[in-house]
XYZ file of C-alpha atoms in Angstrom:
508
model
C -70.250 17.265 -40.404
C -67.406 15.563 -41.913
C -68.483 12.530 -40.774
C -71.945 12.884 -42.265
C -70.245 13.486 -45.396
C -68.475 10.600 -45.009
C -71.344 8.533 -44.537
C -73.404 10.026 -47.410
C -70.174 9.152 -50.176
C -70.909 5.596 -48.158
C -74.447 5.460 -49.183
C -73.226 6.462 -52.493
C -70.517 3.511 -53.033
C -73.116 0.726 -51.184
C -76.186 1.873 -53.500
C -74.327 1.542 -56.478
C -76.475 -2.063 -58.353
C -73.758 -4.221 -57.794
C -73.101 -3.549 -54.412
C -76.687 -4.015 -53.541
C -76.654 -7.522 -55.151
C -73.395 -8.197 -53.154
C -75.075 -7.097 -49.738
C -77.930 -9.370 -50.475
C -76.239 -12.454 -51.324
C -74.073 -12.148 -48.542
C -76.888 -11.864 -46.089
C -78.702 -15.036 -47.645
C -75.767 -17.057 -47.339
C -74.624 -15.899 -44.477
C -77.890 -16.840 -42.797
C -77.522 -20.213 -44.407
C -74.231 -20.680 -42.926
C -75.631 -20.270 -40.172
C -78.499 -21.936 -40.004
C -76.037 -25.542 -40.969
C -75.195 -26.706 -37.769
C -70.985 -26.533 -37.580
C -70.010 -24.676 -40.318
C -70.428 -21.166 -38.644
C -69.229 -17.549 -39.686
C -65.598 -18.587 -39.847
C -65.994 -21.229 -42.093
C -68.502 -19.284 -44.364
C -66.202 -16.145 -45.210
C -62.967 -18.271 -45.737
C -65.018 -20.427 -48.230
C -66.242 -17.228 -49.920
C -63.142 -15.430 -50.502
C -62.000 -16.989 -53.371
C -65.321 -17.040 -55.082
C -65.573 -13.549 -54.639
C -61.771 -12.866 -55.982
C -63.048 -15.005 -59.011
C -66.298 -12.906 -59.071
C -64.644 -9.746 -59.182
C -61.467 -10.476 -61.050
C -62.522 -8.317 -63.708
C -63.648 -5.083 -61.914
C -60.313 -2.326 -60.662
C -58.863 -3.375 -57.493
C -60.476 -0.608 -55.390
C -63.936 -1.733 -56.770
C -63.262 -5.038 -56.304
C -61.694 -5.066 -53.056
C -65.105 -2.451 -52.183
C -67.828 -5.589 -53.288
C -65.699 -8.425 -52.037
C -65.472 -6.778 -48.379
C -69.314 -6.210 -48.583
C -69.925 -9.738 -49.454
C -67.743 -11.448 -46.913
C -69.198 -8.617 -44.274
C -72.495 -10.056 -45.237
C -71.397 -13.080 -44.525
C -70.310 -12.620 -40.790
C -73.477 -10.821 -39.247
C -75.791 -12.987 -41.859
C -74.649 -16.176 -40.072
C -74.562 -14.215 -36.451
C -78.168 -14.198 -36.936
C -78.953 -17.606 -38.953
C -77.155 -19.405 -35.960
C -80.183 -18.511 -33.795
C -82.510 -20.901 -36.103
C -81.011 -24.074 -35.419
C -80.460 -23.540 -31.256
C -84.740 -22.751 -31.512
C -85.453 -25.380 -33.727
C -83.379 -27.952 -33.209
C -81.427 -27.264 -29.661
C -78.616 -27.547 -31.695
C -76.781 -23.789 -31.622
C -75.154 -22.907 -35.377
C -72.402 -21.643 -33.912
C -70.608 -21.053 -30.597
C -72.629 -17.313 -29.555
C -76.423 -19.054 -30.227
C -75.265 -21.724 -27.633
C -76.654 -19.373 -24.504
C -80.539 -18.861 -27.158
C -80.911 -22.804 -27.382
C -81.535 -22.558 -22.962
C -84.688 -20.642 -23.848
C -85.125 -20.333 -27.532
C -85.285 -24.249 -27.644
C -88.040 -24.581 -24.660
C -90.145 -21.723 -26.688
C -90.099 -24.389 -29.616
C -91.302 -26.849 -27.405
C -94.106 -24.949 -26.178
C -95.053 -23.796 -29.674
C -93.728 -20.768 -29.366
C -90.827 -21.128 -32.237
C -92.456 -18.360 -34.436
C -92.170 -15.668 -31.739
C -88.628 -16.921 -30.765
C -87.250 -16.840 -34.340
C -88.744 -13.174 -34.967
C -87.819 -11.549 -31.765
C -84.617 -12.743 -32.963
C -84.532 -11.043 -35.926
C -86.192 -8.342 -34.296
C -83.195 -8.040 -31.669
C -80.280 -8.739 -34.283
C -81.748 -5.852 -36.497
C -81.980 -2.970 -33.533
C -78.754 -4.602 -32.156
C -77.064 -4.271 -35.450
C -78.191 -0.353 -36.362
C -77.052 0.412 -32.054
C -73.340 -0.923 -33.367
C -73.189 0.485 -36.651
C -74.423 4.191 -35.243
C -71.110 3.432 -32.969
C -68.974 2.335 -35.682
C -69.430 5.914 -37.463
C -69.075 8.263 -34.476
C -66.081 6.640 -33.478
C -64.578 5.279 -36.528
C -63.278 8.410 -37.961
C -61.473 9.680 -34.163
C -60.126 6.661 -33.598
C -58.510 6.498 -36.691
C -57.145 9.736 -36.160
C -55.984 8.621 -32.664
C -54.383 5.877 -34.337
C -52.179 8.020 -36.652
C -50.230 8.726 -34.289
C -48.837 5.605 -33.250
C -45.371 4.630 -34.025
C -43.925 1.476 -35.117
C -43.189 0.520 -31.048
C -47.041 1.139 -30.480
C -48.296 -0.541 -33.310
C -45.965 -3.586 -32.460
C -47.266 -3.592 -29.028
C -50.934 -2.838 -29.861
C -50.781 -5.976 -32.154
C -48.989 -7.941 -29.350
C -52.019 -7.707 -27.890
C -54.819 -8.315 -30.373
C -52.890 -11.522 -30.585
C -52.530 -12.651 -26.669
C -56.579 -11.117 -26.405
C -57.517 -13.625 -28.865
C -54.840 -16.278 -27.680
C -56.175 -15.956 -24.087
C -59.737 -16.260 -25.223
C -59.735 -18.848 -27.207
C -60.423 -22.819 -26.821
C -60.916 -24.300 -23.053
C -57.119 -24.263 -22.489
C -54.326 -21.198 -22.732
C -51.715 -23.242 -23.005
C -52.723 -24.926 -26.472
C -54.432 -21.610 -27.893
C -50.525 -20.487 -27.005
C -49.005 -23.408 -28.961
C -52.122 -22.371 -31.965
C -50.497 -18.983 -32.155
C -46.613 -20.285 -32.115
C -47.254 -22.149 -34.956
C -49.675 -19.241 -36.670
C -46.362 -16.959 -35.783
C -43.933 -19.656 -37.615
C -45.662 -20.610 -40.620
C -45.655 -16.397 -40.930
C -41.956 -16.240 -41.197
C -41.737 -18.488 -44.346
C -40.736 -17.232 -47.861
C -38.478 -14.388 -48.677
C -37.581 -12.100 -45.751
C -38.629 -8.215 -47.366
C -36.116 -6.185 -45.066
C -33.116 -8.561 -45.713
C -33.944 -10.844 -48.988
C -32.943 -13.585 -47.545
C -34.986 -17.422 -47.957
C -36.529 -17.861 -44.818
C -37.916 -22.013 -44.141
C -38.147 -22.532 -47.564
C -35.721 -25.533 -48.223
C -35.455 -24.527 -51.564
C -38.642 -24.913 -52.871
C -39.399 -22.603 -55.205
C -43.247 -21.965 -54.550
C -42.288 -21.458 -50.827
C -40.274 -18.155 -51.919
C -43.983 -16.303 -51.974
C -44.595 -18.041 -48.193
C -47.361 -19.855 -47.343
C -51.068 -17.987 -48.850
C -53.530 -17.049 -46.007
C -56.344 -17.920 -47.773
C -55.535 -21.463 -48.575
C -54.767 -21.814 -44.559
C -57.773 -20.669 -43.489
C -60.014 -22.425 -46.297
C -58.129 -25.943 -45.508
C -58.527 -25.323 -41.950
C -62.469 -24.034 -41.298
C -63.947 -25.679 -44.391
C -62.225 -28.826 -45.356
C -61.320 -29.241 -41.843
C -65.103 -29.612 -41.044
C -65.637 -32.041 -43.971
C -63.129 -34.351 -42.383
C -64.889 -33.869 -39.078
C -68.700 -35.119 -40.612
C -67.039 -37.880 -42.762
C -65.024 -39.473 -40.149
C -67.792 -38.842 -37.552
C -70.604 -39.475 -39.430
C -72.489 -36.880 -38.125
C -76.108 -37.511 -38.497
C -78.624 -34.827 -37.843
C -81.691 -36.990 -36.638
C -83.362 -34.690 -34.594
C -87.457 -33.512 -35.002
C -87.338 -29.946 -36.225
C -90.147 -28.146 -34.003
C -93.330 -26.326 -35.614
C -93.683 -22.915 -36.347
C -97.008 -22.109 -36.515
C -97.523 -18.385 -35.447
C -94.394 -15.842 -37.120
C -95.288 -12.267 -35.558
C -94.366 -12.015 -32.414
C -97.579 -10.829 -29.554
C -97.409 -7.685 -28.178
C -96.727 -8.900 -24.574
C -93.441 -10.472 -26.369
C -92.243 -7.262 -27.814
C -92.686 -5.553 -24.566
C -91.114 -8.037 -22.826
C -88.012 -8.209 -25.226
C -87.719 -4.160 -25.551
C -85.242 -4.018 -22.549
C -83.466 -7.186 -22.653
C -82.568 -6.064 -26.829
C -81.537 -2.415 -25.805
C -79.489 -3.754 -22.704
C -78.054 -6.593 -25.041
C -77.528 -4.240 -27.526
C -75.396 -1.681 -25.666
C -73.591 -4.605 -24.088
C -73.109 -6.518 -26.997
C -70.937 -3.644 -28.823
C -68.622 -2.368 -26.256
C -67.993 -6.534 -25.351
C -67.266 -6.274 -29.224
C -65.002 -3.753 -29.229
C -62.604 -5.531 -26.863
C -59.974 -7.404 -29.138
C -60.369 -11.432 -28.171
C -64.102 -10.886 -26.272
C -66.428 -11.536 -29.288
C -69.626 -12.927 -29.861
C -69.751 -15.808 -27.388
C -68.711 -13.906 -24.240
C -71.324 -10.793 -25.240
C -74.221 -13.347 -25.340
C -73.148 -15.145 -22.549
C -72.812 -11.496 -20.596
C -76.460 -10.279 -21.481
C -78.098 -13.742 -20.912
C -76.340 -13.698 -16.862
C -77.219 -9.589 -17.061
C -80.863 -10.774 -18.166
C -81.378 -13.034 -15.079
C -79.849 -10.795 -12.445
C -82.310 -8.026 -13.837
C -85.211 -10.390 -13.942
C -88.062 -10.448 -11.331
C -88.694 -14.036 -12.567
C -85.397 -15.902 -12.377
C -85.894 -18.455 -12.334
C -88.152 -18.481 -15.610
C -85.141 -18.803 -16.915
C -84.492 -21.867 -19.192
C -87.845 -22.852 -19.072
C -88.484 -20.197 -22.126
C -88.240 -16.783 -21.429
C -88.531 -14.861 -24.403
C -85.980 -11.831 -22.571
C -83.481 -15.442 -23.211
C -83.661 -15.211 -26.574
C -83.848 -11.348 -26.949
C -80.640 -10.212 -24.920
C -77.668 -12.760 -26.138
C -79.368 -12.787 -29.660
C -79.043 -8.756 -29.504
C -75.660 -8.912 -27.916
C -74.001 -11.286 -30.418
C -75.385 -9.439 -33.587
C -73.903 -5.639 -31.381
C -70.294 -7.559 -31.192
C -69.680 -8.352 -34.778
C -70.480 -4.528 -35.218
C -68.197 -3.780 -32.636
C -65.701 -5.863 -33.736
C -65.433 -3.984 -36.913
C -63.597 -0.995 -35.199
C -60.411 -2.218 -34.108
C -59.763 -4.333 -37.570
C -61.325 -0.372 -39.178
C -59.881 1.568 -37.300
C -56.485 0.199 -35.499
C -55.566 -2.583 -38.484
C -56.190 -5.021 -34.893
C -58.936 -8.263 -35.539
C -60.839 -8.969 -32.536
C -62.190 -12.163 -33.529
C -60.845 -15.017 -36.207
C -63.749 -13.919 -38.336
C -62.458 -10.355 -38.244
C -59.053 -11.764 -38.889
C -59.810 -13.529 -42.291
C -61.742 -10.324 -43.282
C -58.410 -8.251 -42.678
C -56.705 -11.033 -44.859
C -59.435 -10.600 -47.410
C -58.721 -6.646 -47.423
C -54.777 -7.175 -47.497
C -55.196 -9.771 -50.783
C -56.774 -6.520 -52.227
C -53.776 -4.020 -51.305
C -55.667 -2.448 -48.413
C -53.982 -2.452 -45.293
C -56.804 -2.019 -42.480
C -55.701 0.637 -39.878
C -55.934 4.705 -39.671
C -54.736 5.045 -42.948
C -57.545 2.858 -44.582
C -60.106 5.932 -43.721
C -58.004 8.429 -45.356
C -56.462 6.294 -48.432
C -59.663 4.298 -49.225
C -62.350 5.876 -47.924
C -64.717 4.323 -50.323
C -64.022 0.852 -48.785
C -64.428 1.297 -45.264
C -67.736 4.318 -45.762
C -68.698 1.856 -48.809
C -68.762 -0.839 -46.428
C -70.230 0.622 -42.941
C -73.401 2.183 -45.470
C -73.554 -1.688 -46.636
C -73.999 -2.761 -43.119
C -76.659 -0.652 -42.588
C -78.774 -1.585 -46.164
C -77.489 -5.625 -45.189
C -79.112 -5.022 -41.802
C -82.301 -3.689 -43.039
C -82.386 -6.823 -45.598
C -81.904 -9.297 -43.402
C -84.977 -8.321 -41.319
C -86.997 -7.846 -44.251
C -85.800 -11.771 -45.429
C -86.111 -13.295 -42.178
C -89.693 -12.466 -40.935
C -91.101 -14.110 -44.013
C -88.584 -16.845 -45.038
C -88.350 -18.367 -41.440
C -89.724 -20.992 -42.925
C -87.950 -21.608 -45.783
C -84.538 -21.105 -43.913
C -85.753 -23.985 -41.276
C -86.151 -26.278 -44.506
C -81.828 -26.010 -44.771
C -81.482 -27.486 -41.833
C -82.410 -30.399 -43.464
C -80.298 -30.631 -46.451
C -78.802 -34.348 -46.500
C -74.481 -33.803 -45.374
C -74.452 -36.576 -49.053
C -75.391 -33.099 -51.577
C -73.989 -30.482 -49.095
C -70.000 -31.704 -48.510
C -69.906 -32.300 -52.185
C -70.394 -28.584 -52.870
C -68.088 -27.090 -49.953
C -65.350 -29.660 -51.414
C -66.014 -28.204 -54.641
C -65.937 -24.640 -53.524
C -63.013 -24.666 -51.638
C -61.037 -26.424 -54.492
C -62.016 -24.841 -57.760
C -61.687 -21.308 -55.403
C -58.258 -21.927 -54.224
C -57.297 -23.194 -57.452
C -58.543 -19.912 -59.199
C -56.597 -17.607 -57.138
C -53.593 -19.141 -56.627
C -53.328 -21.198 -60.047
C -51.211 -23.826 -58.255
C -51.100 -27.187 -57.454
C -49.203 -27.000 -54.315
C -52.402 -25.203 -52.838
C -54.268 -27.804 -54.033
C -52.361 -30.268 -52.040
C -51.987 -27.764 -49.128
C -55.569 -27.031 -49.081
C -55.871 -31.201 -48.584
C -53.022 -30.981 -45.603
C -54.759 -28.351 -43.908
C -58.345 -29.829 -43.869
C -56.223 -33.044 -41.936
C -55.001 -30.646 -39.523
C -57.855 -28.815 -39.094
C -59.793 -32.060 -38.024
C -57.375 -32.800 -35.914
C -56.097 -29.619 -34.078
C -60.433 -29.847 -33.116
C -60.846 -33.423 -32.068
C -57.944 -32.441 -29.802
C -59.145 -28.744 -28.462
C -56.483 -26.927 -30.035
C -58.417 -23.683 -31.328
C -58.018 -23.217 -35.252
C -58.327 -19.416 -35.001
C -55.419 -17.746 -32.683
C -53.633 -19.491 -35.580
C -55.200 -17.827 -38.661
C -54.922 -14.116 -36.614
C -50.970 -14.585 -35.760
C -50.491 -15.954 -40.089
C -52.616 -12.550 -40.655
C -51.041 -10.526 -37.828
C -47.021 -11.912 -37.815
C -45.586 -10.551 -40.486
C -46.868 -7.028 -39.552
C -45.342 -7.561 -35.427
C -42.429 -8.443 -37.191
C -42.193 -5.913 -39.765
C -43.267 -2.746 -36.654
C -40.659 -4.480 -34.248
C -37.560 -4.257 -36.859
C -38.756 -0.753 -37.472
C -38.581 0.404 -34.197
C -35.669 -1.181 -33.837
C -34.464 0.786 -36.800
C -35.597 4.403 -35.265
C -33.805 3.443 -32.252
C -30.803 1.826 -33.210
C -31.481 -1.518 -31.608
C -32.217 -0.014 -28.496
C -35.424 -2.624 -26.844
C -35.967 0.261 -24.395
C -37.653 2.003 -27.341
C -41.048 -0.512 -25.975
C -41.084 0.552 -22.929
C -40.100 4.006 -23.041
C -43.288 4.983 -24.820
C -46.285 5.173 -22.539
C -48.629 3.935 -24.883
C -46.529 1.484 -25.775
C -45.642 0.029 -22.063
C -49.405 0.686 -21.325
C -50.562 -1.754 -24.304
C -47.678 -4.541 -23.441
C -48.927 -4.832 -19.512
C -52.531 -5.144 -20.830
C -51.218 -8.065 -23.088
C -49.536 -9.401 -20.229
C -51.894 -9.432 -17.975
C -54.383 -10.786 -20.529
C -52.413 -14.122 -20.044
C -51.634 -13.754 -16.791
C -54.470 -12.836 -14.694
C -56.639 -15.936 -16.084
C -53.792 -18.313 -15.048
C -53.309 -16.513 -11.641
C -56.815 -16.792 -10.951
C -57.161 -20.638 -11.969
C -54.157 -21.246 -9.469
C -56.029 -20.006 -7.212
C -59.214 -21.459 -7.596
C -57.325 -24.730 -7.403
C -56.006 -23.760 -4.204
C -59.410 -22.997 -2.695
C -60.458 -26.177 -3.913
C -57.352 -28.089 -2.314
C -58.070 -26.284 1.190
C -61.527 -27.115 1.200
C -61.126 -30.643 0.606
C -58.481 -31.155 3.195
């Protein structure tokens, strides 16, 4: 019953006017985000946290830091589902989880079938979302209790491996995502040490004392860094949008996608719920699942509907699973998940097991906004599939002009400081190139986000056990949550060795 309660002082927090408004225009623009090919979920909710700061600068913190998180939320599972428009329309996937809807979702367009494809979709990401969020509240609350009673040797180990989960996932190579999340580690370390006081890389510069903001990292690297990319690529979107003529989906459609959304569904959130899996690996699980289970397999990629309907479900159930480790353990699964924890920490509100009991109207507030953003989102998208198909061809001439402007006069406004200014320029560079290059921008955002708090557990375990390392071994939860980090790096390398070694006897 508690939980219910819970839920209901939720309800109360999300309902309130304000919060409604924030829900909605999170959705919308998170389904425009979406919909622009390249700028993706990552991109959108850096580029929104400062507006939101400025939006709410005038509210008290735990009011502010309650409509800010619902925004940015709205954000992440708006553009989940906006991603899907593009790979249908335009074979061109939003962002990295639609790429497995453009095999099918595309071919539907072709065959004039772009209506049904875009609505199952919603269709799927609505049921898919409500499956993840009824999971998010009945475990929620005992994981967080769970959680409580972690030490500083568990919680340094437990982040240890949020960080090689995400470090292992990420990018086509381990070795560079490694090198990402060095360098996310280092740039962590610089400013004024808290235990010992002491100037840590800061070479006497003054506005290095603070260390270097999240936000403006994050920001430079997503947003500005994808400005570089379309102005020194010219990227030009030339492609012939396909027709949507019929919207509802046919009845043989929804009975065809009923199975493929529940099995995506179910999928999708437990894949979520692994810190590092995410979004891409769920829909590329359910669209594999989908063919194995399919008496027509090879219908597949020639526009099958149950395509579209399983990843599209899958990827929408993973950003709602993703929300219970950052909820519940402090831990981001995903570099979306990871800015959102930096959002709540520029707000005073450390995710983790303490967030449910010391601000319960954030995280309630904010899984009761999920469910109202959910329900919006469907009630948008069936009508305004249209209209959202018309972004896709804004002109990159009136759209980089207004994420440059964003990003700036944001940054600018939370930080009052130059030096952002000029780091926000430094870090758009980078960003362009650590992509070109295949060096993954995210394991380096979650290690700025997640370093300081591995450091901070590790000294204080130290502490308890008067420099004793044994102290992170001798602790079975500990040792248990270090071998799974280990292996997380290991096992892929192991098994690429190998593979190469299959390869090497075969050809010989």
């Amino acid at each position: 019953m508690d939980t219910v309660q819970f839920l209901m002082d939720g309800f109360a927090t999300a309902l309130q006017w304000h919060n409604i408004l924030f829900a909605l225009v999170g959705v919308i623009i998170g389904t425009a985000v979406g919909v622009l090919p390249g700028i993706g979920p990552m991109s959108g909710v850096a580029l929104l946290i400062p507006v939101t700061a400025t939006i709410t600068s005038g509210m008290p913190t735990e009011a502010a830091a309650a409509s800010s998180i619902i925004l940015l939320a709205g954000v992440y599972y708006g553009a989940m589902y906006g991603g899907s428009t593009t790979s249908i329309l335009l074979n061109t996937p939003g962002e990295s989880s639609s790429v497995v809807t453009a095999l099918d979702g595309y071919q539907m367009a072709q065959q004039g079938r772009a209506g049904a494809a875009l609505s199952i979709s919603a269709i799927g990401s609505f049921v898919a979302g409500i499956i993840s969020l009824i999971g998010l509240v009945l475990l929620a609350k005992p994981l967080s209790n769970l959680a409580l009673e972690f030490g500083p040797a568990e919680y340094f180990s437990l982040m240890l491996l949020g960080l090689c989960a995400v470090s292992g996932l990420a990018g086509k190579s381990v070795t560079k995502a490694l090198i990402m999340t060095v360098l996310g580690l280092m740039l962590g370390t610089i400013g004024i040490d808290a235990v010992s006081g002491i100037a840590r890389f800061t070479y006497d510069i003054p506005v290095l004392y603070g260390g270097i903001e999240f936000l403006t990292i994050a920001v430079g690297l997503f947003a500005i860094g994808e400005v570089f990319k379309t102005i020194l690529e010219r990227e030009v979107d030339e492609q012939p949008i396909a027709k949507i003529n019929r919207i509802l989906p046919t009845k043989q459609d929804l009975k065809d996608s009923a199975k493929p959304i529940a099995r995506g569904s179910l999928l999708g959130f437990f894949i979520g719920v692994l810190p590092g899996a995410g979004a891409t690996l769920a829909s590329f699980f359910s669209y594999i699942t989908e063919k194995k289970v399919s008496k027509k397999p090879e219908s597949f990629g020639k526009g099958n509907i149950a395509g579209v309907a399983g990843p599209e479900s899958a990827n929408n159930a993973a950003s709602g699973g993703a929300m219970i480790p950052l909820l519940t353990l402090g831990i981001p699964g995903s570099g979306t998940t990871a800015i959102l924890m930096g959002a709540l920490i520029m707000y005073n509100v450390q995710p983790g097991p303490l967030l449910f009991n010391d601000h319960p109207d954030i995280a309630w507030g904010l899984i009761a906004s999920m469910f109202i953003g959910n329900l919006v989102l469907l009630i948008l998208n069936m009508p305004l599939v249209k209209v959202f198909a018309k972004i896709i061809q804004t002109p990159k001439k009136y759209l980089l002009p207004i994420i440059i402007a964003i990003s700036f006069f944001g940054v600018y406004a939370v930080q009052y400081s130059t030096f952002d200014l000029y780091l926000l320029i430094a870090c758009g560079v980078f960003g362009y190139l650590f992509t070109k290059n295949d060096y993954p921008v995210a394991p380096l955002v979650l290690a700025l986000v997640l370093g300081p708090m591995i450091e901070n557990n590790m000294r204080r375990a130290l502490t308890i056990s008067n420099g004793d390392w044994d102290i992170f071994v001798t602790s079975p939860l500990s040792l248990l949550f270090l071998i799974i980090a280990v292996a997380w790096i290991v096992v892929p390398l192991i098994l690429k060795l190998l593979g190469r070694k299959v390869v090497i006897n075969e050809e010989e």
